[in-house]
Tab-separated table of C-alpha atoms in Angstrom:
chain	number	residue	atom	x	y	z
A	1185	MET	CA	6.759	53.898	-14.434
A	1186	TYR	CA	10.447	53.169	-13.949
A	1187	LEU	CA	9.772	51.660	-10.535
A	1188	MET	CA	7.731	48.935	-12.195
A	1189	LEU	CA	10.421	48.479	-14.840
A	1190	PHE	CA	13.221	47.899	-12.416
A	1191	LEU	CA	11.081	45.670	-10.208
A	1192	SER	CA	10.321	43.541	-13.256
A	1193	HIS	CA	14.036	43.695	-14.029
A	1194	LEU	CA	14.631	41.979	-10.689
A	1195	ILE	CA	11.977	39.314	-11.069
A	1196	TYR	CA	12.262	38.499	-14.775
A	1197	GLY	CA	14.840	38.579	-17.532
A	1198	GLN	CA	17.913	36.615	-18.388
A	1199	ASN	CA	20.398	39.147	-17.085
A	1200	GLY	CA	18.026	41.134	-14.941
A	1201	LYS	CA	17.208	38.531	-12.314
A	1202	LYS	CA	18.844	39.365	-9.016
A	1203	PHE	CA	17.914	38.570	-5.446
A	1204	LYS	CA	14.137	38.190	-5.149
A	1205	SER	CA	13.663	35.263	-2.859
A	1206	SER	CA	10.942	33.161	-4.393
A	1207	PRO	CA	9.865	32.819	-8.023
A	1208	TYR	CA	6.379	32.053	-6.676
A	1209	GLU	CA	6.093	35.358	-4.850
A	1210	LYS	CA	4.165	37.132	-7.618
A	1211	MET	CA	3.145	34.029	-9.523
A	1212	ASN	CA	-0.598	34.189	-8.980
A	1213	SER	CA	-0.917	37.956	-9.263
A	1214	GLY	CA	-2.558	38.991	-12.526
A	1215	LEU	CA	-1.640	35.814	-14.400
A	1216	ARG	CA	-3.905	33.469	-16.298
A	1217	TYR	CA	-3.623	29.901	-15.061
A	1218	GLU	CA	-1.659	28.686	-18.082
A	1219	GLN	CA	0.830	31.544	-17.588
A	1220	ARG	CA	1.369	30.481	-13.985
A	1221	ALA	CA	1.786	26.895	-15.139
A	1222	GLN	CA	4.458	27.984	-17.604
A	1223	LYS	CA	6.317	29.895	-14.886
A	1224	VAL	CA	6.223	26.917	-12.519
A	1225	LEU	CA	7.509	24.551	-15.159
A	1226	GLY	CA	10.189	26.981	-16.298
A	1227	TYR	CA	11.386	27.504	-12.755
A	1228	LEU	CA	11.626	23.789	-11.997
A	1229	ARG	CA	13.242	23.076	-15.347
A	1230	ASN	CA	15.922	25.729	-14.832
A	1231	ASN	CA	16.706	24.883	-11.206
A	1232	PHE	CA	16.717	21.100	-10.907
A	1233	PRO	CA	18.298	19.379	-9.108
A	1234	ASP	CA	19.375	22.302	-6.910
A	1235	PHE	CA	15.860	23.308	-5.914
A	1236	SER	CA	14.737	19.814	-5.029
A	1237	ALA	CA	17.394	18.221	-2.929
A	1238	GLN	CA	20.780	19.884	-2.732
A	1239	PRO	CA	21.850	22.359	-0.025
A	1240	VAL	CA	24.546	24.940	-0.640
A	1241	HIS	CA	27.869	23.260	-1.345
A	1242	PRO	CA	29.612	22.664	2.018
A	1243	SER	CA	33.022	23.751	0.727
A	1244	ILE	CA	31.816	27.332	0.301
A	1245	SER	CA	32.523	29.530	3.314
A	1246	PHE	CA	30.589	32.768	2.915
A	1247	LYS	CA	31.977	36.011	4.339
A	1248	LYS	CA	29.084	38.357	3.598
A	1249	ARG	CA	25.332	37.840	3.668
A	1250	LEU	CA	22.710	39.970	1.922
A	1251	ASP	CA	20.293	41.144	4.616
A	1252	SER	CA	18.205	43.701	2.746
A	1253	LEU	CA	17.861	45.780	-0.381
A	1254	ILE	CA	16.215	49.170	-0.768
A	1255	SER	CA	14.640	50.448	-3.987
A	1256	GLU	CA	14.227	54.203	-4.405
A	1257	GLU	CA	13.031	56.675	-7.021
A	1258	LYS	CA	14.893	59.971	-7.284
A	1259	ILE	CA	11.920	62.026	-8.457
A	1260	LEU	CA	9.747	60.614	-5.652
A	1261	PRO	CA	12.109	60.298	-2.650
A	1262	ASP	CA	9.358	59.001	-0.353
A	1263	LEU	CA	8.477	56.188	-2.751
A	1264	LYS	CA	10.821	53.527	-1.389
A	1265	HIS	CA	10.584	49.784	-1.008
A	1266	LYS	CA	12.669	47.431	1.106
A	1267	SER	CA	13.072	43.680	1.183
A	1268	SER	CA	14.547	42.241	4.360
A	1269	TYR	CA	15.849	38.664	4.620
A	1270	THR	CA	16.032	36.313	7.609
A	1271	TYR	CA	18.174	33.179	7.636
A	1272	GLN	CA	18.218	29.989	9.704
A	1273	SER	CA	21.232	31.197	11.680
A	1274	ILE	CA	24.262	33.467	11.468
A	1275	GLN	CA	26.411	30.527	10.355
A	1276	PRO	CA	27.663	30.096	6.769
A	1277	ASN	CA	25.375	28.180	4.376
A	1278	ALA	CA	22.259	29.079	6.391
A	1279	LYS	CA	19.129	28.931	4.272
A	1280	LEU	CA	16.643	31.732	3.859
A	1281	THR	CA	13.627	31.325	6.156
A	1282	SER	CA	11.745	34.582	5.645
A	1283	GLN	CA	11.461	37.655	3.428
A	1284	THR	CA	9.578	40.748	4.564
A	1285	ASP	CA	8.726	43.572	2.173
A	1286	TYR	CA	8.186	47.154	3.361
A	1287	THR	CA	7.156	50.517	1.952
A	1288	TRP	CA	8.435	53.810	3.289
A	1289	SER	CA	5.982	56.134	5.025
A	1290	GLY	CA	6.930	59.771	4.593
A	1291	PHE	CA	4.295	60.683	7.156
A	1292	THR	CA	5.681	58.547	9.992
A	1293	GLN	CA	9.249	58.481	8.619
A	1294	SER	CA	9.405	54.714	9.100
A	1295	TRP	CA	9.233	51.440	7.202
A	1296	LEU	CA	5.763	49.892	7.159
A	1297	PRO	CA	5.564	46.100	6.654
A	1298	GLN	CA	3.449	45.011	3.699
A	1299	THR	CA	3.997	41.335	2.918
A	1300	ARG	CA	5.982	38.408	4.260
A	1301	ILE	CA	7.044	35.014	2.924
A	1302	ASP	CA	8.046	32.235	5.330
A	1303	ILE	CA	9.945	29.243	3.939
A	1304	MET	CA	10.010	25.832	5.606
A	1305	TYR	CA	12.499	23.024	4.891
A	1306	ASP	CA	12.657	19.343	5.737
A	1307	LEU	CA	15.665	17.714	7.407
A	1308	ASN	CA	17.319	17.191	4.005
A	1309	GLY	CA	17.151	20.890	3.195
A	1310	LYS	CA	14.359	20.601	0.634
A	1311	ILE	CA	11.714	23.329	0.619
A	1312	VAL	CA	8.370	21.992	1.859
A	1313	GLN	CA	6.305	25.173	2.155
A	1314	HIS	CA	5.984	28.837	1.270
A	1315	LEU	CA	3.589	30.815	3.469
A	1316	PHE	CA	2.438	34.231	2.196
A	1317	GLN	CA	1.026	36.826	4.582
A	1318	PHE	CA	0.143	40.527	4.463
A	1319	ALA	CA	0.201	43.162	7.180
A	1320	GLU	CA	-3.086	44.451	8.552
A	1321	GLN	CA	-3.356	46.662	11.662
A	1322	ASN	CA	0.024	45.542	13.043
A	1323	ASN	CA	-0.801	41.853	12.545
A	1324	TRP	CA	0.240	39.331	9.929
A	1325	VAL	CA	-2.757	37.869	8.109
A	1326	ASN	CA	-2.610	34.640	6.105
A	1327	GLU	CA	-3.046	35.032	2.368
A	1328	SER	CA	-1.835	31.943	0.501
A	1329	GLN	CA	0.302	28.863	0.961
A	1330	ILE	CA	2.273	26.546	-1.319
A	1331	ASP	CA	3.209	22.999	-0.270
A	1332	TYR	CA	5.858	20.933	-2.068
A	1333	HIS	CA	5.859	17.134	-2.155
A	1334	TYR	CA	8.727	14.926	-3.311
A	1335	SER	CA	9.215	11.487	-4.793
A	1336	GLN	CA	11.466	8.876	-3.188
A	1337	ASP	CA	14.217	10.077	-5.536
A	1338	GLY	CA	14.008	13.567	-4.035
A	1339	TYR	CA	12.312	15.316	-6.955
A	1340	ILE	CA	9.189	17.435	-6.742
A	1341	ASN	CA	6.203	15.471	-7.978
A	1342	ARG	CA	3.366	17.608	-6.617
A	1343	ILE	CA	2.779	21.253	-5.681
A	1344	LEU	CA	-0.398	22.275	-3.841
A	1345	TYR	CA	-1.672	25.852	-3.674
A	1346	TYR	CA	-4.029	27.095	-0.955
A	1347	GLU	CA	-5.772	30.370	-0.156
A	1348	TRP	CA	-6.829	31.481	3.308
A	1349	ASN	CA	-10.556	31.684	4.082
A	1350	SER	CA	-10.667	34.521	6.621
A	1351	VAL	CA	-14.325	33.843	7.454
A	1352	GLN	CA	-13.976	30.158	8.269
A	1353	LYS	CA	-10.358	30.526	9.461
A	1354	MET	CA	-9.086	27.673	7.334
A	1355	TRP	CA	-7.018	26.919	4.244
A	1356	GLU	CA	-8.911	26.089	1.064
A	1357	ALA	CA	-7.416	24.228	-1.877
A	1358	LEU	CA	-6.878	26.386	-4.958
A	1359	SER	CA	-4.847	24.443	-7.501
A	1360	LYS	CA	-2.421	21.566	-7.930
A	1361	ASP	CA	0.589	20.864	-10.164
A	1362	THR	CA	1.868	17.321	-10.749
A	1363	PHE	CA	5.042	16.200	-12.541
A	1364	LEU	CA	6.340	13.005	-14.142
A	1365	TYR	CA	9.992	12.414	-15.073
A	1366	ASP	CA	11.829	10.448	-17.727
A	1367	ASN	CA	14.663	8.005	-17.000
A	1368	LYS	CA	17.137	10.916	-16.934
A	1369	PHE	CA	15.045	12.754	-14.316
A	1370	ASN	CA	13.930	15.431	-16.773
A	1371	ILE	CA	10.369	16.657	-16.351
A	1372	LYS	CA	8.485	14.710	-19.003
A	1373	THR	CA	4.961	15.969	-18.336
A	1374	GLY	CA	3.292	18.405	-16.001
A	1375	GLU	CA	-0.438	18.463	-15.325
A	1376	TYR	CA	-2.204	21.401	-13.693
A	1377	PHE	CA	-5.556	21.227	-11.906
A	1378	LEU	CA	-8.016	23.647	-10.329
A	1379	TRP	CA	-9.991	22.647	-7.250
A	1380	ASP	CA	-13.746	22.477	-7.869
A	1381	ALA	CA	-15.210	23.451	-4.487
A	1382	ILE	CA	-18.737	22.515	-5.565
A	1383	LYS	CA	-17.952	19.046	-6.913
A	1384	LYS	CA	-15.165	18.553	-4.332
A	1385	LYS	CA	-12.673	17.256	-6.869
A	1386	TRP	CA	-9.744	18.336	-9.007
A	1387	ALA	CA	-10.566	19.655	-12.468
A	1388	LYS	CA	-7.968	19.321	-15.245
A	1389	GLU	CA	-6.717	22.574	-16.785
A	1390	ILE	CA	-3.329	22.440	-18.497
A	1391	LEU	CA	-1.042	19.664	-19.744
A	1392	THR	CA	2.625	20.316	-20.545
A	1393	GLU	CA	4.716	17.868	-22.562
A	1394	ASN	CA	8.487	18.273	-22.862
A	1395	GLU	CA	11.097	16.977	-25.285
A	1396	TYR	CA	14.861	17.002	-24.623
A	1397	ASN	CA	18.024	16.549	-26.649
A	1398	ALA	CA	20.790	14.078	-25.836
A	1399	LYS	CA	22.271	16.579	-23.353
A	1400	SER	CA	18.952	16.745	-21.445
A	1401	GLN	CA	18.392	20.298	-22.646
A	1402	ILE	CA	14.765	21.225	-23.172
A	1403	ILE	CA	13.998	21.650	-26.883
A	1404	THR	CA	10.178	21.690	-26.987
A	1405	THR	CA	7.363	22.327	-24.521
A	1406	THR	CA	3.772	21.963	-25.672
A	1407	TYR	CA	0.873	23.339	-23.614
A	1408	SER	CA	-2.609	21.894	-24.057
A	1409	ARG	CA	-5.876	22.978	-22.408
A	1410	TRP	CA	-8.520	20.573	-21.132
A	1411	ASN	CA	-11.877	20.715	-22.912
A	1412	GLN	CA	-14.678	19.428	-20.708
A	1413	GLN	CA	-17.110	19.107	-23.611
A	1414	PHE	CA	-14.847	16.732	-25.568
A	1415	ASN	CA	-13.197	15.270	-22.461
A	1416	ASN	CA	-9.746	15.741	-23.944
A	1417	TYR	CA	-6.730	18.070	-24.155
A	1418	PHE	CA	-6.306	20.414	-27.135
A	1419	PHE	CA	-3.170	22.241	-28.261
A	1420	GLU	CA	-2.770	25.850	-27.154
A	1421	THR	CA	0.857	27.082	-27.196
A	1422	ARG	CA	4.321	25.724	-27.900
A	1423	GLU	CA	7.862	26.797	-27.009
A	1424	GLU	CA	11.022	25.738	-28.872
A	1425	TRP	CA	14.691	26.125	-27.862
A	1426	THR	CA	17.817	26.015	-30.026
A	1427	TYR	CA	21.349	25.806	-28.575
A	1428	HIS	CA	24.897	26.684	-29.565
A	1429	PRO	CA	27.377	23.804	-29.892
A	1430	ASN	CA	28.861	25.036	-26.591
A	1431	GLY	CA	25.499	24.343	-24.910
A	1432	LYS	CA	24.286	27.904	-24.448
A	1433	GLN	CA	20.784	28.857	-25.529
A	1434	PHE	CA	20.743	30.478	-28.949
A	1435	GLU	CA	17.080	30.943	-29.829
A	1436	PHE	CA	13.656	30.645	-28.216
A	1437	ILE	CA	10.444	30.657	-30.285
A	1438	SER	CA	6.866	30.640	-29.025
A	1439	SER	CA	3.860	29.693	-31.176
A	1440	ASN	CA	0.080	29.543	-30.844
A	1441	TRP	CA	-2.118	26.765	-32.190
A	1442	ASP	CA	-4.472	27.787	-35.010
A	1443	ASP	CA	-7.610	25.658	-35.315
A	1444	VAL	CA	-8.388	26.895	-38.846
A	1445	SER	CA	-5.083	25.846	-40.391
A	1446	ALA	CA	-4.555	23.057	-37.839
A	1447	ASP	CA	-0.984	24.208	-37.452
A	1448	TRP	CA	1.322	26.230	-35.214
A	1449	ILE	CA	1.570	29.979	-35.868
A	1450	TYR	CA	4.679	31.849	-34.709
A	1451	SER	CA	4.194	34.641	-32.167
A	1452	ASN	CA	7.544	35.640	-30.584
A	1453	LYS	CA	11.237	34.893	-31.057
A	1454	PHE	CA	14.140	35.611	-28.684
A	1455	SER	CA	17.709	35.331	-29.964
A	1456	ASP	CA	20.942	35.367	-27.941
A	1457	LEU	CA	24.414	36.406	-29.060
A	1458	TYR	CA	27.609	35.499	-27.163
A	1459	ASP	CA	31.177	36.753	-27.447
A	1460	ALA	CA	34.225	34.546	-27.987
A	1461	SER	CA	34.543	33.867	-24.244
A	1462	GLY	CA	30.912	32.733	-23.946
A	1463	LYS	CA	29.429	35.840	-22.306
A	1464	LEU	CA	25.955	36.901	-23.387
A	1465	ILE	CA	26.300	40.318	-25.036
A	1466	LEU	CA	22.966	40.708	-26.844
A	1467	PHE	CA	19.472	39.283	-26.702
A	1468	GLN	CA	16.778	40.413	-29.098
A	1469	GLN	CA	13.024	39.919	-29.415
A	1470	HIS	CA	11.016	39.686	-32.638
A	1471	VAL	CA	7.271	39.370	-33.196
A	1472	TYR	CA	5.738	37.512	-36.119
A	1473	ASP	CA	3.380	39.513	-38.345
A	1474	GLY	CA	2.082	36.507	-40.289
A	1475	THR	CA	4.763	36.526	-42.965
A	1476	SER	CA	8.056	37.602	-41.369
A	1477	TRP	CA	9.803	38.409	-38.093
A	1478	ILE	CA	9.634	42.093	-37.078
A	1479	PRO	CA	12.152	43.509	-34.536
A	1480	ASN	CA	10.573	44.477	-31.237
A	1481	SER	CA	13.273	45.055	-28.612
A	1482	LYS	CA	16.927	44.337	-27.919
A	1483	THR	CA	19.208	44.402	-24.880
A	1484	GLU	CA	22.970	44.941	-25.079
A	1485	ILE	CA	25.179	43.894	-22.155
A	1486	THR	CA	28.608	45.262	-21.242
A	1487	TYR	CA	31.037	43.632	-18.790
A	1488	ASP	CA	33.926	44.846	-16.659
A	1489	PRO	CA	37.390	43.147	-16.667
A	1490	ASN	CA	36.112	40.757	-13.958
A	1491	ASN	CA	33.279	39.583	-16.250
A	1492	ASN	CA	30.637	41.328	-14.145
A	1493	PRO	CA	27.766	42.820	-16.179
A	1494	VAL	CA	28.045	46.568	-15.573
A	1495	ARG	CA	25.606	47.909	-18.142
A	1496	ASN	CA	22.374	46.603	-19.667
A	1497	VAL	CA	20.866	48.825	-22.384
A	1498	ASN	CA	17.362	48.194	-23.729
A	1499	SER	CA	16.134	49.599	-27.055
A	1500	LEU	CA	12.763	49.436	-28.794
A	1501	TRP	CA	12.263	49.205	-32.539
A	1502	ASN	CA	10.459	52.180	-34.106
A	1503	GLU	CA	8.702	50.619	-37.077
A	1504	THR	CA	7.611	53.991	-38.461
A	1505	LEU	CA	11.138	55.446	-38.484
A	1506	ASN	CA	12.720	52.041	-39.132
A	1507	ARG	CA	15.327	52.420	-36.387
A	1508	TRP	CA	16.229	51.466	-32.819
A	1509	GLU	CA	15.443	53.969	-30.054
A	1510	LEU	CA	16.997	53.860	-26.588
A	1511	PHE	CA	14.402	53.086	-23.940
A	1512	PHE	CA	15.904	51.928	-20.647
A	1513	LYS	CA	19.189	50.860	-19.038
A	1514	TRP	CA	20.675	49.789	-15.722
A	1515	GLU	CA	24.229	49.944	-14.418
A	1516	ASN	CA	25.771	47.868	-11.619
A	1517	GLU	CA	28.421	48.754	-9.040
A	1518	TYR	CA	30.473	45.998	-7.333
A	1519	ASP	CA	32.868	45.445	-4.459
A	1520	ASN	CA	35.599	43.393	-6.114
A	1521	LEU	CA	37.172	42.495	-2.754
A	1522	PHE	CA	34.405	39.907	-2.321
A	1523	SER	CA	33.818	37.267	-4.974
A	1524	PHE	CA	30.521	35.536	-5.552
A	1525	GLN	CA	31.776	32.607	-3.456
A	1526	ASP	CA	32.138	35.023	-0.519
A	1527	ILE	CA	28.497	36.137	-0.397
A	1528	LEU	CA	25.316	34.433	0.740
A	1529	ILE	CA	22.165	35.521	-1.082
A	1530	PRO	CA	18.521	34.712	-0.262
A	1531	ASN	CA	18.213	31.788	-2.686
A	1532	PRO	CA	20.550	29.052	-1.458
A	1533	GLU	CA	18.983	26.633	-3.943
A	1534	ASP	CA	20.224	28.868	-6.777
A	1535	GLU	CA	23.882	28.267	-5.929
A	1536	GLY	CA	24.346	25.672	-8.635
A	1537	ARG	CA	23.138	27.915	-11.445
A	1538	GLN	CA	25.423	29.925	-13.690
A	1539	ARG	CA	25.776	33.356	-12.141
A	1540	GLU	CA	25.355	36.662	-13.864
A	1541	PHE	CA	28.126	38.314	-11.838
A	1542	ASN	CA	31.327	37.310	-10.091
A	1543	HIS	CA	31.629	39.825	-7.256
A	1544	MET	CA	29.495	41.430	-4.565
A	1545	LEU	CA	26.810	43.662	-6.033
A	1546	LEU	CA	26.441	46.971	-4.159
A	1547	ARG	CA	24.137	49.165	-6.200
A	1548	THR	CA	22.063	49.157	-9.371
A	1549	ASN	CA	21.187	52.456	-11.066
A	1550	TYR	CA	18.190	52.621	-13.390
A	1551	PHE	CA	17.901	55.071	-16.260
A	1552	GLY	CA	15.070	56.136	-18.517
A	1553	TYR	CA	15.786	58.061	-21.706
A	1554	ASN	CA	14.582	61.604	-22.349
A	1555	ALA	CA	15.246	62.925	-25.864
A	1556	GLY	CA	17.949	60.288	-26.232
A	1557	ASN	CA	19.699	61.186	-22.970
A	1558	PRO	CA	19.800	58.815	-19.964
A	1559	VAL	CA	18.207	60.075	-16.739
A	1560	ASN	CA	18.997	58.274	-13.474
A	1561	ASP	CA	15.429	57.978	-12.185
A	1562	ALA	CA	15.841	55.149	-9.671
A	1563	PHE	CA	18.392	53.023	-7.898
A	1564	GLU	CA	18.661	49.992	-5.674
A	1565	THR	CA	21.119	49.513	-2.817
A	1566	TYR	CA	22.187	46.149	-1.383
A	1567	PHE	CA	23.089	45.807	2.317
A	1568	TYR	CA	25.271	42.987	3.636
A	1569	SER	CA	26.449	41.832	7.044
A	1570	ASP	CA	29.401	39.721	8.129
A	1571	VAL	CA	28.800	35.981	8.364
A	1572	GLN	CA	29.987	34.269	11.547
A	1573	THR	CA	32.659	31.694	10.822
A	1574	VAL	CA	32.030	28.151	12.015
A	1575	GLY	CA	34.085	27.269	15.092
A	1576	THR	CA	35.273	30.745	16.041
A	1577	ASN	CA	37.151	31.028	19.336
A	1578	ASN	CA	34.804	33.607	20.780
A	1579	SER	CA	31.822	31.300	20.501
A	1580	THR	CA	30.704	30.615	24.088
A	1581	ALA	CA	27.602	28.526	23.515
A	1582	SER	CA	26.525	25.745	21.212
A	1583	GLU	CA	23.907	26.521	18.627
A	1584	ILE	CA	20.386	25.530	19.595
A	1585	TRP	CA	18.678	23.027	17.332
A	1586	VAL	CA	14.959	22.237	17.560
A	1587	TYR	CA	14.019	19.009	15.764
A	1588	PRO	CA	12.402	17.212	14.035
A	1589	ASN	CA	11.245	19.874	11.606
A	1590	PRO	CA	8.642	19.112	10.267
A	1591	ALA	CA	7.357	17.848	13.627
A	1592	GLN	CA	4.606	15.413	14.559
A	1593	ASP	CA	4.063	14.751	18.283
A	1594	VAL	CA	7.231	15.732	20.152
A	1595	LEU	CA	9.865	18.473	19.798
A	1596	TYR	CA	13.440	17.967	21.005
A	1597	ILE	CA	15.992	20.642	21.844
A	1598	ARG	CA	19.590	19.740	21.095
A	1599	ASN	CA	22.815	21.395	22.320
A	1600	TYR	CA	21.067	23.375	25.046
A	1601	PRO	CA	23.633	24.738	27.563
A	1602	GLU	CA	23.775	22.507	30.641
A	1603	PRO	CA	22.989	22.539	33.470
A	1604	SER	CA	19.910	24.678	33.020
A	1605	ASN	CA	16.163	24.592	33.039
A	1606	ILE	CA	14.662	25.002	29.581
A	1607	HIS	CA	11.982	27.657	29.214
A	1608	PHE	CA	10.060	26.963	26.016
A	1609	LYS	CA	7.260	28.995	24.454
A	1610	LEU	CA	5.322	28.016	21.313
A	1611	LEU	CA	3.058	30.434	19.422
A	1612	SER	CA	0.711	29.980	16.484
A	1613	ALA	CA	1.105	32.061	13.323
A	1614	ASP	CA	-1.501	34.523	14.622
A	1615	GLY	CA	0.226	34.910	18.019
A	1616	VAL	CA	-1.818	32.530	20.187
A	1617	GLU	CA	0.299	31.037	23.006
A	1618	LEU	CA	0.183	27.226	22.892
A	1619	ILE	CA	3.070	26.188	25.176
A	1620	ASN	CA	4.717	28.231	27.940
A	1621	LYS	CA	6.636	26.096	30.431
A	1622	THR	CA	9.994	25.431	32.056
A	1623	GLN	CA	11.395	21.928	32.479
A	1624	THR	CA	14.684	20.076	32.725
A	1625	SER	CA	13.862	17.567	29.985
A	1626	ASN	CA	14.714	18.525	26.415
A	1627	ALA	CA	11.517	16.919	25.029
A	1628	PHE	CA	8.309	18.930	24.680
A	1629	ILE	CA	5.053	17.172	23.831
A	1630	LEU	CA	2.934	19.052	21.302
A	1631	PRO	CA	-0.803	19.568	22.002
A	1632	ASP	CA	-3.032	16.873	20.519
A	1633	ASP	CA	-5.193	19.405	18.706
A	1634	LEU	CA	-2.256	21.176	17.042
A	1635	VAL	CA	-3.201	21.533	13.372
A	1636	ARG	CA	-0.873	21.344	10.406
A	1637	GLY	CA	1.042	24.568	9.728
A	1638	ILE	CA	3.826	26.926	10.828
A	1639	TYR	CA	4.525	27.761	14.496
A	1640	PHE	CA	7.030	30.040	16.223
A	1641	TYR	CA	9.106	29.104	19.269
A	1642	THR	CA	11.143	30.993	21.864
A	1643	ILE	CA	13.796	29.352	24.066
A	1644	THR	CA	15.133	31.479	26.930
A	1645	ASP	CA	18.262	30.929	29.005
A	1646	GLN	CA	20.225	33.205	31.327
A	1647	LYS	CA	22.211	34.839	28.541
A	1648	LYS	CA	20.102	35.063	25.403
A	1649	ILE	CA	16.842	34.252	23.657
A	1650	HIS	CA	16.691	31.750	20.785
A	1651	THR	CA	13.806	32.009	18.313
A	1652	GLY	CA	12.733	30.123	15.244
A	1653	LYS	CA	9.953	28.346	13.363
A	1654	ILE	CA	8.792	24.767	13.119
A	1655	TYR	CA	6.376	23.102	10.748
A	1656	LYS	CA	3.703	20.730	12.152
A	1657	GLU	CA	2.801	17.868	9.819
């Protein structure tokens, strides 16, 4: 049970979100379509413009890079999970290109790959694709794919979702999200469609409409569902935000539309409390019983002298006993020799967001409560490596650069050590060899029948092997 709690602690929650690479990773799993739509919109709203166009700030020179994290349960020592991260290069500011998730096999005493996410970028550093695969008999099998499209201003205006048809060996459209912006580049509306494979057209599903205050902070989002019978959208849910004068979120209320009363009915309320320095110290959830707000849960946050959250305690309201009861907590351990500006984490596009910690996170311990006493049932350990500094004296070769990426007809190899023949190999995502040749020219013509998607390359010289991925448009 606690494994699921601390995994959700990583993926969701205001102070629980840590290092999971992609908010879309679990987006389609077990969610109704309108829930997925809400998560997409929330993610874009919270991350713009960093997600859409901006790379990591060039003035930051990272010293440590998170390469993997391991989640373990104490009562079940063989129940372990690992996420491993791959970056564009060993240089500072390199973007994440892949995340692989593993489970531990007590039988073979080894990590078994389970799922993988590959991330593709354009030349401006904007994400253009997420490819999801799962492991099957020592091979990676396509599962789903997300493509991102941008306006001329560099903002996402369309997201396409595909699922892999293993019988026909092709991608099939699943759904589509489209976005329109106001004159301040806030998301004004989002429209969500499902692909109708029979009619061969997009079918409307959800419409989101947003309102903002003068500071471009979201204050209202209304979700409406398409009704085919009446050929129109009808209200379904609404979310409202209230802010402190200092700009921090104070309250969030969700409501459901009631057709009988033709009005909005409250459902949940989340309230935040900050200390004098602006740190979040408490957030609390209430549910509406039709007449008043009833406490449901609360989370209290404690910080160390460096303003790092070191303890997060969750309590549930016992309505029968009319009191709070401790339910769950986590505690963080840090290396204060490395500040947040010294570490590179898997989400480079998150760099512009306000951080929940200021130093390098080493370990998170998770506790459940038994008769009011905390029991350390699980923990998570973070593993870092040194980042190579740009322009070090011991660098003997220039970094290889394959471009353009995305590619169309020809690939070029830049900064290849001269003089030397270039041995270039190109493989498809399922391991089929497409190019295997040696030549003196740095231009390689792609096969005419090369379909759109992700491909893997290998460049070999006398001293080392260079590998990477390219995206074919």
